[in-house]
Short mmCIF file of C-alpha atoms in Angstrom, two decimals:
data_model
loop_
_atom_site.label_atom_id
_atom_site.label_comp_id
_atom_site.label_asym_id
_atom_site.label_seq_id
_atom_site.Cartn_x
_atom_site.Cartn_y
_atom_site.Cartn_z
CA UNK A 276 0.00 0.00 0.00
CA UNK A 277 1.44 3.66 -0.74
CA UNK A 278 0.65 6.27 1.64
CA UNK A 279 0.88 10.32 0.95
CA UNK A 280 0.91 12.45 3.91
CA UNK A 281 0.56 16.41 3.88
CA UNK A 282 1.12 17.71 7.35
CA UNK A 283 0.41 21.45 7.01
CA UNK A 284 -3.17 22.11 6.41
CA UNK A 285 -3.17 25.43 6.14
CA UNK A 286 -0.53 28.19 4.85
CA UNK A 287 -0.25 31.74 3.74
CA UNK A 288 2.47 33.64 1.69
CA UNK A 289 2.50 37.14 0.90
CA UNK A 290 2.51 37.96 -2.40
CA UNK A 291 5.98 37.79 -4.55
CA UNK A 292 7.22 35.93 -1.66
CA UNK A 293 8.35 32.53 -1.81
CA UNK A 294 6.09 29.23 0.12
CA UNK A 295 7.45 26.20 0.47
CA UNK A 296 4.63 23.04 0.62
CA UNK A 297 5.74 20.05 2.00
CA UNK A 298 4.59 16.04 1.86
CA UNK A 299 6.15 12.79 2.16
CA UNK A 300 4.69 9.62 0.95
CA UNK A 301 5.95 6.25 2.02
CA UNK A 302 5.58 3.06 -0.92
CA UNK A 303 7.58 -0.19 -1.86
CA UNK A 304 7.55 0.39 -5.01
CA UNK A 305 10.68 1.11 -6.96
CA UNK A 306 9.07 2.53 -10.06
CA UNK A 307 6.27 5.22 -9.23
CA UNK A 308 5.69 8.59 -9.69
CA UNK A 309 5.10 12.10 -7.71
CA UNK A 310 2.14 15.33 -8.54
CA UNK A 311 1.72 17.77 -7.03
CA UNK A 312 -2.04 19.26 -7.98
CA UNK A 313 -3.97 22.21 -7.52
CA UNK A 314 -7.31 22.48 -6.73
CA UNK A 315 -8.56 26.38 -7.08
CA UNK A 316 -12.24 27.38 -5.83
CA UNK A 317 -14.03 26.25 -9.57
CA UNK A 318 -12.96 22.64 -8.23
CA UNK A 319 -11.09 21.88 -11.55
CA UNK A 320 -8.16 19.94 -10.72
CA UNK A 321 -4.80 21.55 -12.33
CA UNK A 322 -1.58 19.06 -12.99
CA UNK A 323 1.28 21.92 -11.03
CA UNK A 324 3.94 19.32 -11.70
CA UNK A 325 5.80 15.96 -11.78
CA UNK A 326 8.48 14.12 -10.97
CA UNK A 327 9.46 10.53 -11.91
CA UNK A 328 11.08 8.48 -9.29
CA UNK A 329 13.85 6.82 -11.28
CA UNK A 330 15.31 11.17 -12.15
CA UNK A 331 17.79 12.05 -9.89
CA UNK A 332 17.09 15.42 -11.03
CA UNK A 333 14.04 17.82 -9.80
CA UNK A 334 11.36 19.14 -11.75
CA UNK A 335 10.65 22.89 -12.59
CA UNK A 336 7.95 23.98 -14.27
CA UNK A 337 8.41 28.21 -14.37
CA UNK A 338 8.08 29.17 -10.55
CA UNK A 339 7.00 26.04 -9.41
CA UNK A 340 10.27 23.55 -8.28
CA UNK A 341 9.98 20.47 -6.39
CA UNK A 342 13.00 18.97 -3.66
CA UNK A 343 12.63 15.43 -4.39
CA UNK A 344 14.48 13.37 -1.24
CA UNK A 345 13.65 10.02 -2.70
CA UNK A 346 15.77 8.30 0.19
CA UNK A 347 13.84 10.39 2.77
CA UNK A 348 10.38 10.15 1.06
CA UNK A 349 10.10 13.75 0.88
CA UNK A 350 8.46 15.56 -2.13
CA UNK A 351 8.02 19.39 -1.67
CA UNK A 352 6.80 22.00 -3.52
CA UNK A 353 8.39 25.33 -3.73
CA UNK A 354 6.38 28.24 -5.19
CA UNK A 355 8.41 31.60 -6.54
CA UNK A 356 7.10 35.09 -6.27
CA UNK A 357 3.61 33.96 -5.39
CA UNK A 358 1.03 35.44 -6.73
CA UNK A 359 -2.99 36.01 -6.21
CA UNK A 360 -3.85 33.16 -8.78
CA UNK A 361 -1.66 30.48 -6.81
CA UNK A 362 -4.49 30.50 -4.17
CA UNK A 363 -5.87 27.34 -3.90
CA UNK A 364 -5.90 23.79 -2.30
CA UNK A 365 -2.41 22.12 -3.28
CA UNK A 366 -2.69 18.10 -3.33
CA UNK A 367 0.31 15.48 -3.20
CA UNK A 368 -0.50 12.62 -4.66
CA UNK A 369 1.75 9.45 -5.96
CA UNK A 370 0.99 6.15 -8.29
CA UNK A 371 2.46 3.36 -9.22
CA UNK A 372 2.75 0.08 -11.63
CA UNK A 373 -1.39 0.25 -11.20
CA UNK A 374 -1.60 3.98 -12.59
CA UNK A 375 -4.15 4.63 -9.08
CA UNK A 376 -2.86 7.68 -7.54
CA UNK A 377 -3.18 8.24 -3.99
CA UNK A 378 -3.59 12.26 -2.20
CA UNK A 379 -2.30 13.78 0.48
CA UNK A 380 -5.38 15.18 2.44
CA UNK A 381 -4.08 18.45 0.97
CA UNK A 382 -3.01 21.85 2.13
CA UNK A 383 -5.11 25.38 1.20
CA UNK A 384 -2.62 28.03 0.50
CA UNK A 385 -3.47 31.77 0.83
CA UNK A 386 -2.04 34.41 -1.18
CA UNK A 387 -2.01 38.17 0.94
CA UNK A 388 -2.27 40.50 -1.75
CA UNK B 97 -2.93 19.72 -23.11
CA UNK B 98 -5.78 16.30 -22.50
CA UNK B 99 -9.22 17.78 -21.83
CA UNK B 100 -12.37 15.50 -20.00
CA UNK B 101 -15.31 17.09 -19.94
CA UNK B 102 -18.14 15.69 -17.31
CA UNK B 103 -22.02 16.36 -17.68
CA UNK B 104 -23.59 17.29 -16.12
CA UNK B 105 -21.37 20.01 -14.11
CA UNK B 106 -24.99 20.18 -11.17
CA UNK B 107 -27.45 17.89 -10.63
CA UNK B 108 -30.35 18.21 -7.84
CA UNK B 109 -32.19 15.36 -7.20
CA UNK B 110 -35.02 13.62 -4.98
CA UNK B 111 -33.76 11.31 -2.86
CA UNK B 112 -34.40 7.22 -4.41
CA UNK B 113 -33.82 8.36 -8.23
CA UNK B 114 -31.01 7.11 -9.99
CA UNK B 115 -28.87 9.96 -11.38
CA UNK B 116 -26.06 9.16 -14.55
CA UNK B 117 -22.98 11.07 -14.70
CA UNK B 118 -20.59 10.95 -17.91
CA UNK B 119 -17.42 11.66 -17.90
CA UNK B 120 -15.77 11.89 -21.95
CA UNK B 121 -11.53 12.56 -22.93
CA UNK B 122 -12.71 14.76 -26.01
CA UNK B 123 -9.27 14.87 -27.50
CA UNK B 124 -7.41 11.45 -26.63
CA UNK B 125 -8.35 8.01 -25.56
CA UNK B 126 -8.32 6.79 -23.17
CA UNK B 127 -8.01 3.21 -21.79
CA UNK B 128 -8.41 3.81 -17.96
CA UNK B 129 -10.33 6.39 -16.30
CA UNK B 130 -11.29 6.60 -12.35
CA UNK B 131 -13.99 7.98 -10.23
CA UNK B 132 -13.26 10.41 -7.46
CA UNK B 133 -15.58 11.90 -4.40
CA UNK B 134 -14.23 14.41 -2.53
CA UNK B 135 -16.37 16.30 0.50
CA UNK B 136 -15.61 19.87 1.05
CA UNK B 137 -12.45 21.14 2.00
CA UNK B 138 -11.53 17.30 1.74
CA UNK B 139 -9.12 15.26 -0.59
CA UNK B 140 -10.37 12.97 -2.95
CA UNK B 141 -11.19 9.44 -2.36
CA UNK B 142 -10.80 7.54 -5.33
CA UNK B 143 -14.05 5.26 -5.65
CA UNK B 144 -13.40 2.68 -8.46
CA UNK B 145 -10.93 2.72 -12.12
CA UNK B 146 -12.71 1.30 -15.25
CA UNK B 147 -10.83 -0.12 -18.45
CA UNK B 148 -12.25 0.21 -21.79
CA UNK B 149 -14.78 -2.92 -22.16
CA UNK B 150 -14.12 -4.70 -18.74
CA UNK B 151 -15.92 -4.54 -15.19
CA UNK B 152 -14.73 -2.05 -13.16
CA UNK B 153 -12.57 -2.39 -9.71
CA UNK B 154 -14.36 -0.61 -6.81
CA UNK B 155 -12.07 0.50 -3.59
CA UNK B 156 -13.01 -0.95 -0.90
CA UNK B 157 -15.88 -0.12 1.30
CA UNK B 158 -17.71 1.13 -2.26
CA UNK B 159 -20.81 -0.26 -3.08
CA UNK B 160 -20.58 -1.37 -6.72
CA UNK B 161 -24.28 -1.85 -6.61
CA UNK B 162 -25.15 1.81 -5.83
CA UNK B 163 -22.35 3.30 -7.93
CA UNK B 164 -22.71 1.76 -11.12
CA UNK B 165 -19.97 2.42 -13.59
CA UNK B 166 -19.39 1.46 -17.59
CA UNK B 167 -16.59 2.23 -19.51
CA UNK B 168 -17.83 1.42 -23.19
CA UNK B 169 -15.68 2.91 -25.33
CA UNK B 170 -12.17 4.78 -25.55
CA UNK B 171 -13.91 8.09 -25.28
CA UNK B 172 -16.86 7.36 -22.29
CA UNK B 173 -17.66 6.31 -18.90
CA UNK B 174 -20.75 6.72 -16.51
CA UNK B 175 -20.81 6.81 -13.10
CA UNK B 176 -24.72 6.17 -12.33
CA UNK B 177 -25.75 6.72 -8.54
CA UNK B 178 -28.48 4.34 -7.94
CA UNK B 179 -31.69 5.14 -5.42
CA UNK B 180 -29.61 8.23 -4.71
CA UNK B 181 -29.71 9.29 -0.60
CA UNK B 182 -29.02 12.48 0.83
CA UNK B 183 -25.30 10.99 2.21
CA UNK B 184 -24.62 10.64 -1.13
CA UNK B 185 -24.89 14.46 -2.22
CA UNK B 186 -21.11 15.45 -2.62
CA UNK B 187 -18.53 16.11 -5.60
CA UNK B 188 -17.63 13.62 -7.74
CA UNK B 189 -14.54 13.75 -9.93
CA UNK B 190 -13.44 11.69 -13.06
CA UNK B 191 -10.04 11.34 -14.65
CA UNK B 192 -8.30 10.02 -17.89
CA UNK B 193 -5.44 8.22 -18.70
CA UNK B 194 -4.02 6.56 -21.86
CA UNK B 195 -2.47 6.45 -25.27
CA UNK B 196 0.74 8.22 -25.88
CA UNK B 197 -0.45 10.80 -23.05
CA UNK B 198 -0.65 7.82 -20.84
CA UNK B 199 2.75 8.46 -18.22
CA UNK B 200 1.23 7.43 -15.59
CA UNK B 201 -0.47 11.01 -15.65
CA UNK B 202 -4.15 11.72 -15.04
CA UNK B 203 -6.40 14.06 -16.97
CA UNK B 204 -9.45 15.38 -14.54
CA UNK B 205 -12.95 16.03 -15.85
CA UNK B 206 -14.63 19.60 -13.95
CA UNK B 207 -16.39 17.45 -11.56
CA UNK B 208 -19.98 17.09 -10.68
CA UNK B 209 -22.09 18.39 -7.82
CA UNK B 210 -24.64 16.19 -6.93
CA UNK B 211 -27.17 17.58 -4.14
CA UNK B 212 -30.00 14.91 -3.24
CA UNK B 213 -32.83 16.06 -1.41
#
């Protein structure tokens, strides 16, 4: 069984400032990989980025990095010069051989304008 | 980028009807997709994954009699709450994966709130 965990429910930034999200997931799997999502108020779930397991090296997508520990579990998000739009409900979530992906119970960040 | 549409997007019901939700990749096809409910200011619990012309796999503690799902082709699945109860108003979700945009990545529908009164 794979587990995600997100710790932090809640978190604000203010705005151009930088937020760091954290989650760690635990699975015996040696092939998987690692989303982060975001969920804004219209519900629509938005791929933020991904990481594959087997890369050594982490994944940017514009201001959005991740600090992949794969030894330690640890899969964090780190958002650049917020801004307004990034408010939202972030989820973790992992999958494996099966495809299934498994969330973190998610954290709602805040943007203070 | 892989776009799922769901319909309908609201749906208010009296409590025993059956209500059908589909869930459609418009631009892809795809061979798995899964059913999501999420409560407010919850995550989402993923209630069952369907493959393209075989029965779908429920989670467990699902009942796979009152959430009846069909995946009949590439394109569509329906989620179809049966004798619908007022515990089983909340938001449900669908995703797509498969083809060359498979990855391991999932493509999410807008969701669908379903309010039974």
């Amino acid at each position: 069984a794979q587990t995600v965990t997100q710790s932090q429910p809640e978190m604000s930034v203010q705005e151009a400032e930088t937020v760091t999200l954290s989650c760690t997931y635990d699975t015996s799997e040696n092939n998987y990989y690692l989303f982060w999502y975001k969920q804004p108020p219209s519900r629509q779930m938005i791929l933020v980025i991904r990481q594959e397991a087997y890369k050594q090296q982490n994944a940017t997508e514009n201001r959005f990095s991740v600090n992949f520990q794969k030894a330690a579990k640890s899969f964090s998000l780190k958002i650049s010069d917020s801004q307004l739009g990034d408010t939202a409900m972030y989820f973790c979530g992992m999958s494996g051989a099966n495809s299934k992906l498994t969330f973190g119970k998610g954290i709602t960040l805040s943007v203070r304008p | 980028g892989a776009v799922v549409s769901q319909h309908p997007s609201r749906v208010i019901c009296k409590s025993g009807t059956s209500v059908k939700i589909e869930c459609r990749s418009l631009d892809f096809q795809a061979t798995t997709m899964f059913w999501y409910r999420q409560f407010p200011k919850q995550s989402l619990m993923l209630m069952a994954t369907s493959n393209e012309g075989s029965k779908a796999t429920y989670e467990q503690g699902v009942e796979k009699d009152k959430f009846l799902i069909n995946h009949a082709s590439l394109t569509l699945s329906t989620l179809t709450v049966t004798s619908a109860h007022p515990e089983d108003s909340s938001f449900y979700i669908c995703s797509a994966s498969g083809g060359y945009r498979g990855r391991n990545e999932q493509f999410f529908g807008p969701g669908t709130r379903l309010t039974v009164l």
